[in-house]
Coordinates of C-alpha atoms in Angstrom, one line a residue:
Chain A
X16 CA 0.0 0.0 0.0
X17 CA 1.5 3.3 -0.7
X18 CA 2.1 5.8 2.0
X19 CA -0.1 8.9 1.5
X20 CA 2.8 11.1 2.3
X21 CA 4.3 10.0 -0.9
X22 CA 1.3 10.7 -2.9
X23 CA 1.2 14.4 -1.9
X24 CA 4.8 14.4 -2.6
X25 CA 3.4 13.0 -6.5
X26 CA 0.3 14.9 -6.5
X27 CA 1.3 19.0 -7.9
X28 CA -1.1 18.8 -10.7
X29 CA -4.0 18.0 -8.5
X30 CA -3.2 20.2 -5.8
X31 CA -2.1 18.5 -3.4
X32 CA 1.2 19.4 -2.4
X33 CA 3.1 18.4 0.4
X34 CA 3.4 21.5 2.8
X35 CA 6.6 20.5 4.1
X36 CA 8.2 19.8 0.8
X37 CA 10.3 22.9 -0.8
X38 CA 9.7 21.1 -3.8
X39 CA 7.2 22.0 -6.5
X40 CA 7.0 19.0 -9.0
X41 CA 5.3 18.0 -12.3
X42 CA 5.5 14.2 -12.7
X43 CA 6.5 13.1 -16.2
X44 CA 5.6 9.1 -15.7
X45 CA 8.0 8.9 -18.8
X46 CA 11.0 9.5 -16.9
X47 CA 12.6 7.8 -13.9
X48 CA 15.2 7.3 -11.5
X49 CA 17.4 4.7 -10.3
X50 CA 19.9 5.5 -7.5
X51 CA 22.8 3.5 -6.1
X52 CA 24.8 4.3 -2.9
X53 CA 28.2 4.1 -3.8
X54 CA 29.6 2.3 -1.2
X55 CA 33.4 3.5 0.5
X56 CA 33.3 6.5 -1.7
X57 CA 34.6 4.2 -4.7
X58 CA 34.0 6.9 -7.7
X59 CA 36.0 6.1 -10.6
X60 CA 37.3 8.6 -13.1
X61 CA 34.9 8.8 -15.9
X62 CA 37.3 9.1 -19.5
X63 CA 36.1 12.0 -21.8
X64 CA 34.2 10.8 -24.8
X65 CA 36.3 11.2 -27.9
X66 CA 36.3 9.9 -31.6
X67 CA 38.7 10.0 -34.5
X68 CA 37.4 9.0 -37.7
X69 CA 39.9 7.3 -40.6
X70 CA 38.2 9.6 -43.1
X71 CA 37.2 12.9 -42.4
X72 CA 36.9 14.0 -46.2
X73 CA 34.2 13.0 -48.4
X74 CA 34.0 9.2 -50.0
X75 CA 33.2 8.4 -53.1
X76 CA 31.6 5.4 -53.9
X77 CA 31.1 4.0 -57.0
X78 CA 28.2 1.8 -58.2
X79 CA 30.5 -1.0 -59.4
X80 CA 33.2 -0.7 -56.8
X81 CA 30.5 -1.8 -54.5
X82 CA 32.3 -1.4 -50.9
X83 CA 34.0 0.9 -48.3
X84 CA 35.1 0.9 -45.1
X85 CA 36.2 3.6 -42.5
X86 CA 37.7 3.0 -38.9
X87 CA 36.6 5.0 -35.9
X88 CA 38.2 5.1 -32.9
X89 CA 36.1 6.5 -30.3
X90 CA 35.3 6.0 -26.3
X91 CA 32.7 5.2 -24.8
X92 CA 30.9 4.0 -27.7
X93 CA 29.2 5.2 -31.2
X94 CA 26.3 5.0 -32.8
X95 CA 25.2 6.2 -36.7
X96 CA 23.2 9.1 -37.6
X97 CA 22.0 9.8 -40.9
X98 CA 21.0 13.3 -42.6
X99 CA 18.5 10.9 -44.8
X100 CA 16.2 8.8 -43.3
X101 CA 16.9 5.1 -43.3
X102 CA 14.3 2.6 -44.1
X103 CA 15.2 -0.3 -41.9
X104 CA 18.1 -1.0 -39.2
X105 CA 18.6 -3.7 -37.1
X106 CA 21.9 -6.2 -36.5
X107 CA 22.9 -8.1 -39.0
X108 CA 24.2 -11.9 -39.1
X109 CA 28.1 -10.3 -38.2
X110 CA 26.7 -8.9 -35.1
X111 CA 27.0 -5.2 -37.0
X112 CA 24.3 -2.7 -36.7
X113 CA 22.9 -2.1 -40.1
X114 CA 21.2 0.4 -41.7
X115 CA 19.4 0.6 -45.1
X116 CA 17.3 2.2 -47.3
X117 CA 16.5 1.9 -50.7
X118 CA 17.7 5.0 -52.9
X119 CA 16.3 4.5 -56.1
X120 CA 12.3 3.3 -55.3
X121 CA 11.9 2.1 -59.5
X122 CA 14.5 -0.6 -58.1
X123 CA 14.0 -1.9 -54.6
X124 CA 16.3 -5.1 -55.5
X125 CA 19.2 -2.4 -55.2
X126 CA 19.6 -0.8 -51.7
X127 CA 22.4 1.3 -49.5
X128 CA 23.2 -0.2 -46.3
X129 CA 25.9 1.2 -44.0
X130 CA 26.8 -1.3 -40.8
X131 CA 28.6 -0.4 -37.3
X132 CA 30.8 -3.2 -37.1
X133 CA 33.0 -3.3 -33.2
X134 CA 36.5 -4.9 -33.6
X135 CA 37.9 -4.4 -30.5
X136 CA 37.5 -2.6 -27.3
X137 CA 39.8 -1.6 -24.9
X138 CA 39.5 -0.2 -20.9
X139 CA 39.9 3.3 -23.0
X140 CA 39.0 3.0 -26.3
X141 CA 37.4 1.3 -28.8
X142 CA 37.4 0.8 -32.7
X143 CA 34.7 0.0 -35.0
X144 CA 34.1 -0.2 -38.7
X145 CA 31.9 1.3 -40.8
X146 CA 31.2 -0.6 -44.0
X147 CA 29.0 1.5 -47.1
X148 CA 27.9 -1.1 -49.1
X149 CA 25.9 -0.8 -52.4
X150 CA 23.6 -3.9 -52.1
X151 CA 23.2 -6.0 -55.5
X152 CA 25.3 -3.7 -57.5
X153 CA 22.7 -2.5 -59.3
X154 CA 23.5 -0.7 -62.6
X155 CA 20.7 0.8 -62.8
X156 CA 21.2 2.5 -59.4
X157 CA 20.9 6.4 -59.5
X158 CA 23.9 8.7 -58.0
X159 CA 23.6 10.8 -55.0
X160 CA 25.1 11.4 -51.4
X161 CA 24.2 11.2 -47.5
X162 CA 26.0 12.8 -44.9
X163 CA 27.1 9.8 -41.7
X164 CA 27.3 11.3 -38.7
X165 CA 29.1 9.3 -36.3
X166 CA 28.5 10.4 -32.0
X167 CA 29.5 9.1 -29.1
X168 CA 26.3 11.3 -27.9
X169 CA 28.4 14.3 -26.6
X170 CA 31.1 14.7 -29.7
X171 CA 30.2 13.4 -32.9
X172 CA 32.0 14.0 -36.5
X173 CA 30.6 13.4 -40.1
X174 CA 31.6 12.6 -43.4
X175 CA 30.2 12.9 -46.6
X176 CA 29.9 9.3 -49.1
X177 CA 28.6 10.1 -53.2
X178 CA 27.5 7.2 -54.8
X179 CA 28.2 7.6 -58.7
X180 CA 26.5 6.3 -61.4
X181 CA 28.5 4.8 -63.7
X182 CA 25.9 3.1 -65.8
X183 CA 25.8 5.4 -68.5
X184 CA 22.8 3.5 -70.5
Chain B
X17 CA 12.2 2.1 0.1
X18 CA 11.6 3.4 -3.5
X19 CA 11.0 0.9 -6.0
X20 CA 14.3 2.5 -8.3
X21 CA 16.6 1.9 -4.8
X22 CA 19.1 -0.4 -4.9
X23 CA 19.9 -1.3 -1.8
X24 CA 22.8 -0.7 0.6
X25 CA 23.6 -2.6 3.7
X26 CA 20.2 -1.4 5.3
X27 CA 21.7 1.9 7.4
X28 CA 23.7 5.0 6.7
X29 CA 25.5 6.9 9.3
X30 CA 25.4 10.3 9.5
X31 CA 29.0 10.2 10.7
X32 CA 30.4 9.3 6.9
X33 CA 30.8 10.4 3.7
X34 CA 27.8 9.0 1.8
X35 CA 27.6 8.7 -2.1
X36 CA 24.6 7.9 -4.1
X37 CA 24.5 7.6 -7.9
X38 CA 21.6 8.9 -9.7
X39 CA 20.5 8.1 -13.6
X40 CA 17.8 9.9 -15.0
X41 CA 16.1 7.1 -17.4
X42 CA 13.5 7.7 -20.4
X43 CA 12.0 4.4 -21.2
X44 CA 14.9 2.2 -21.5
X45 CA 17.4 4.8 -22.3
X46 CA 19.5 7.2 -19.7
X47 CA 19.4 10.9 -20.6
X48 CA 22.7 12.8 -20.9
X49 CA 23.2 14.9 -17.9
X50 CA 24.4 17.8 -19.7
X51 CA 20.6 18.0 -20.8
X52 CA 19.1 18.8 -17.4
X53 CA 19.6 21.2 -14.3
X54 CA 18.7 19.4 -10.7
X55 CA 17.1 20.4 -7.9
X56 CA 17.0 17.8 -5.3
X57 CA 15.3 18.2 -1.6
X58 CA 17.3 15.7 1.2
X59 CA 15.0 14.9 4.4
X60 CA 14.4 12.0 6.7
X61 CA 10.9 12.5 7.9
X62 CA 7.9 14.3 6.7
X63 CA 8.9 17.7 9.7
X64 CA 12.4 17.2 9.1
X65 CA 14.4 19.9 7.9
X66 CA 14.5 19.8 3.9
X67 CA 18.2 20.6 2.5
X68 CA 18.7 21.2 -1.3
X69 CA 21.2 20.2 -3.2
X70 CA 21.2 21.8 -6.5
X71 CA 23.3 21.5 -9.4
X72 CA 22.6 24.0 -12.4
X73 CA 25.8 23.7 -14.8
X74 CA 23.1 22.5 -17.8
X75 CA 22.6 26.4 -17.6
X76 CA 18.5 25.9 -18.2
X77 CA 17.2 27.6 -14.6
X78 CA 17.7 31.2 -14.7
X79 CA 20.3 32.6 -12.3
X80 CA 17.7 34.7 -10.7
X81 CA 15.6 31.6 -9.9
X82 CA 18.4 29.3 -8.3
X83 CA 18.6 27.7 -5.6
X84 CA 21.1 27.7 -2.9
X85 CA 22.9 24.2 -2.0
X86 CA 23.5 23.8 1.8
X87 CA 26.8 23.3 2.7
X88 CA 28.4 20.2 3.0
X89 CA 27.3 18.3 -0.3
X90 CA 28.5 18.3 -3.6
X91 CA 27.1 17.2 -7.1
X92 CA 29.8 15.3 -9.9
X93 CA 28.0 15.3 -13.3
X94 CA 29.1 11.9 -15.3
X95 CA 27.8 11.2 -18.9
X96 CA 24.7 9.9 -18.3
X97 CA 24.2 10.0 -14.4
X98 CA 25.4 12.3 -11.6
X99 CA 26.8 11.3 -8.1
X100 CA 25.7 13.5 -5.0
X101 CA 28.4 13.4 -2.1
X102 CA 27.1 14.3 1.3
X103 CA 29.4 14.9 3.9
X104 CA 28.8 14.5 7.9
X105 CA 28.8 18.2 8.0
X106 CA 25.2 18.4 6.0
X107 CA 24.0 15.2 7.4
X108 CA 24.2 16.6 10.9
X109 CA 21.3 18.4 10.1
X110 CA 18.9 15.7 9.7
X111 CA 16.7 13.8 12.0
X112 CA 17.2 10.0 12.4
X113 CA 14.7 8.8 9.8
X114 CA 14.6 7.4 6.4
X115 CA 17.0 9.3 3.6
X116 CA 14.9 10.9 1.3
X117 CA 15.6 12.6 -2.4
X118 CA 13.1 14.4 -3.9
X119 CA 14.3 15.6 -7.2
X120 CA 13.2 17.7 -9.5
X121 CA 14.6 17.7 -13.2
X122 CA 14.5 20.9 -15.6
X123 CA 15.4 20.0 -18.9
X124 CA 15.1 22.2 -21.9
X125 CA 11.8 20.2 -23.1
X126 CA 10.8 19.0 -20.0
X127 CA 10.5 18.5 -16.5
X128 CA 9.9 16.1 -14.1
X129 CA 10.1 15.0 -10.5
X130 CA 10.0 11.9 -8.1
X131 CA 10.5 10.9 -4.4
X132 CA 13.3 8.4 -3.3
X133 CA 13.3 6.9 -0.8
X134 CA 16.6 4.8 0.5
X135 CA 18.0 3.6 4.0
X136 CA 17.5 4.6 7.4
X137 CA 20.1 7.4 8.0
X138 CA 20.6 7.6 12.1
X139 CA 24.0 8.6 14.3
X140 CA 26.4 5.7 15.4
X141 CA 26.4 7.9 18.8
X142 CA 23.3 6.7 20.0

């Protein structure tokens, strides 16, 4: 059974507000807390986020050479943001977090997908690949680019990949 | 004890250095600390005296409307969490009675508040 103390301490919207709390609150049941003591006073230096990225310039892909890969080396980890919207992600059979999305809707046997491959990991660091593949190697896929932005969540980087044509008809 | 507690060894003494971790979760996922300013209220009974603890370096509450910390605690933003340090010199203050956080989140799209309850805190004088 809940303690009514506790429920005034929950209940600002409907008025009824603990007197003795300095506290004015508006419960968002979306968010929640956990809390852990931390027992002898054991806090362990947290390492600043960081990231380098093995290209930093724009790629070029083209449609027949099919494949690229770029390293990152980043703490604590990364994850993949796109300035396109990506039609499906999810991890593939390598254990790599995949994204794809089909660029050219006349041909949805052709698709992009970019995967977030970790190598290795470290205490400090750890490195991941990004592969940019063209799916099927259509030739019949159009040209374009996408920006990948790569974050740890507090510093992120990007880089630019063009997919040429180079079916000429 | 709050349902998000994770339990200690049942008691804290008001005589140490106590620590607490604190994540701020959305669904599944923990928010980034930089993304919210804290308020938290410290008590041990219902009349006991309320001490904040405040923390604004996510620069969302206005100067003009901060609160003052007491004296005696001190807040370490992490990534994704934040650790509150309470020394002997602000539990003094309190009562023998059950260690209580209220804390109040103001984040640049929202805001949001909950009760914790933990541990009883009492004196290892008596």
């Amino acid at each position: 059974m809940n303690n009514p103390i506790d429920q005034y301490q929950y209940s600002y919207g409907s008025g009824l507000v603990n007197p003795y709390s300095m506290l004015t609150s508006t419960v968002s049941v979306d968010y929640y807390t956990i809390c852990r003591p931390i027992m002898g006073g054991d806090i362990k230096e947290e390492h600043p986020d960081f990231l380098n990225l093995g290209a930093s310039e724009g790629l070029i892909l083209t449609t027949d050479q099919r494949r690229l890969c770029v390293t990152v080396v980043g703490w604590p980890s990364v994850f993949l943001e796109f300035n396109r919207p990506f039609v499906s992600q999810g991890v593939n059979a390598y254990g790599a977090e995949e994204y794809r999305w089909y660029w050219d809707v006349e041909h949805p046997d052709s698709f992009i997908g970019v995967q977030l491959l970790k190598e290795e990991e470290s205490e400090t660091w750890v490195r991941y690949c990004i592969v940019i593949d063209i799916c099927n190697g259509s030739p019949l896929l159009k040209g374009g680019s996408f920006d990948v932005i790569v974050s740890t969540g507090l510093v992120s980087r990007s880089f630019e990949v063009a997919i040429l044509q180079t079916w000429m008809g | 004890m709050s349902v998000n507690y994770i339990s200690s060894i049942g008691k804290f003494y008001k005589e140490e250095v106590l620590c607490f971790e604190f994540q701020l979760m959305l669904g599944s996922e923990a928010v980034w600390s930089r993304d919210y300013d804290i308020e938290m209220c410290v008590y041990t009974s219902e009349l006991s005296r309320r001490l904040m603890v405040c923390d604004y370096s996510a620069g969302i509450v206005k100067s003009e409307f901060r609160l003052t910390s007491a004296d005696g605690c001190e807040v370490l933003r992490r990534r994704n969490s934040y650790i509150v340090k309470l020394s002997p010199s602000f539990l003094c203050w309190l009562p023998d009675g059950v260690l209580t956080f209220g804390i109040r989140y103001i984040g640049e799209r929202f805001e949001s508040a909950e009760v914790i309850k933990t541990d009883p805190l009492i004196s290892i004088r008596r």
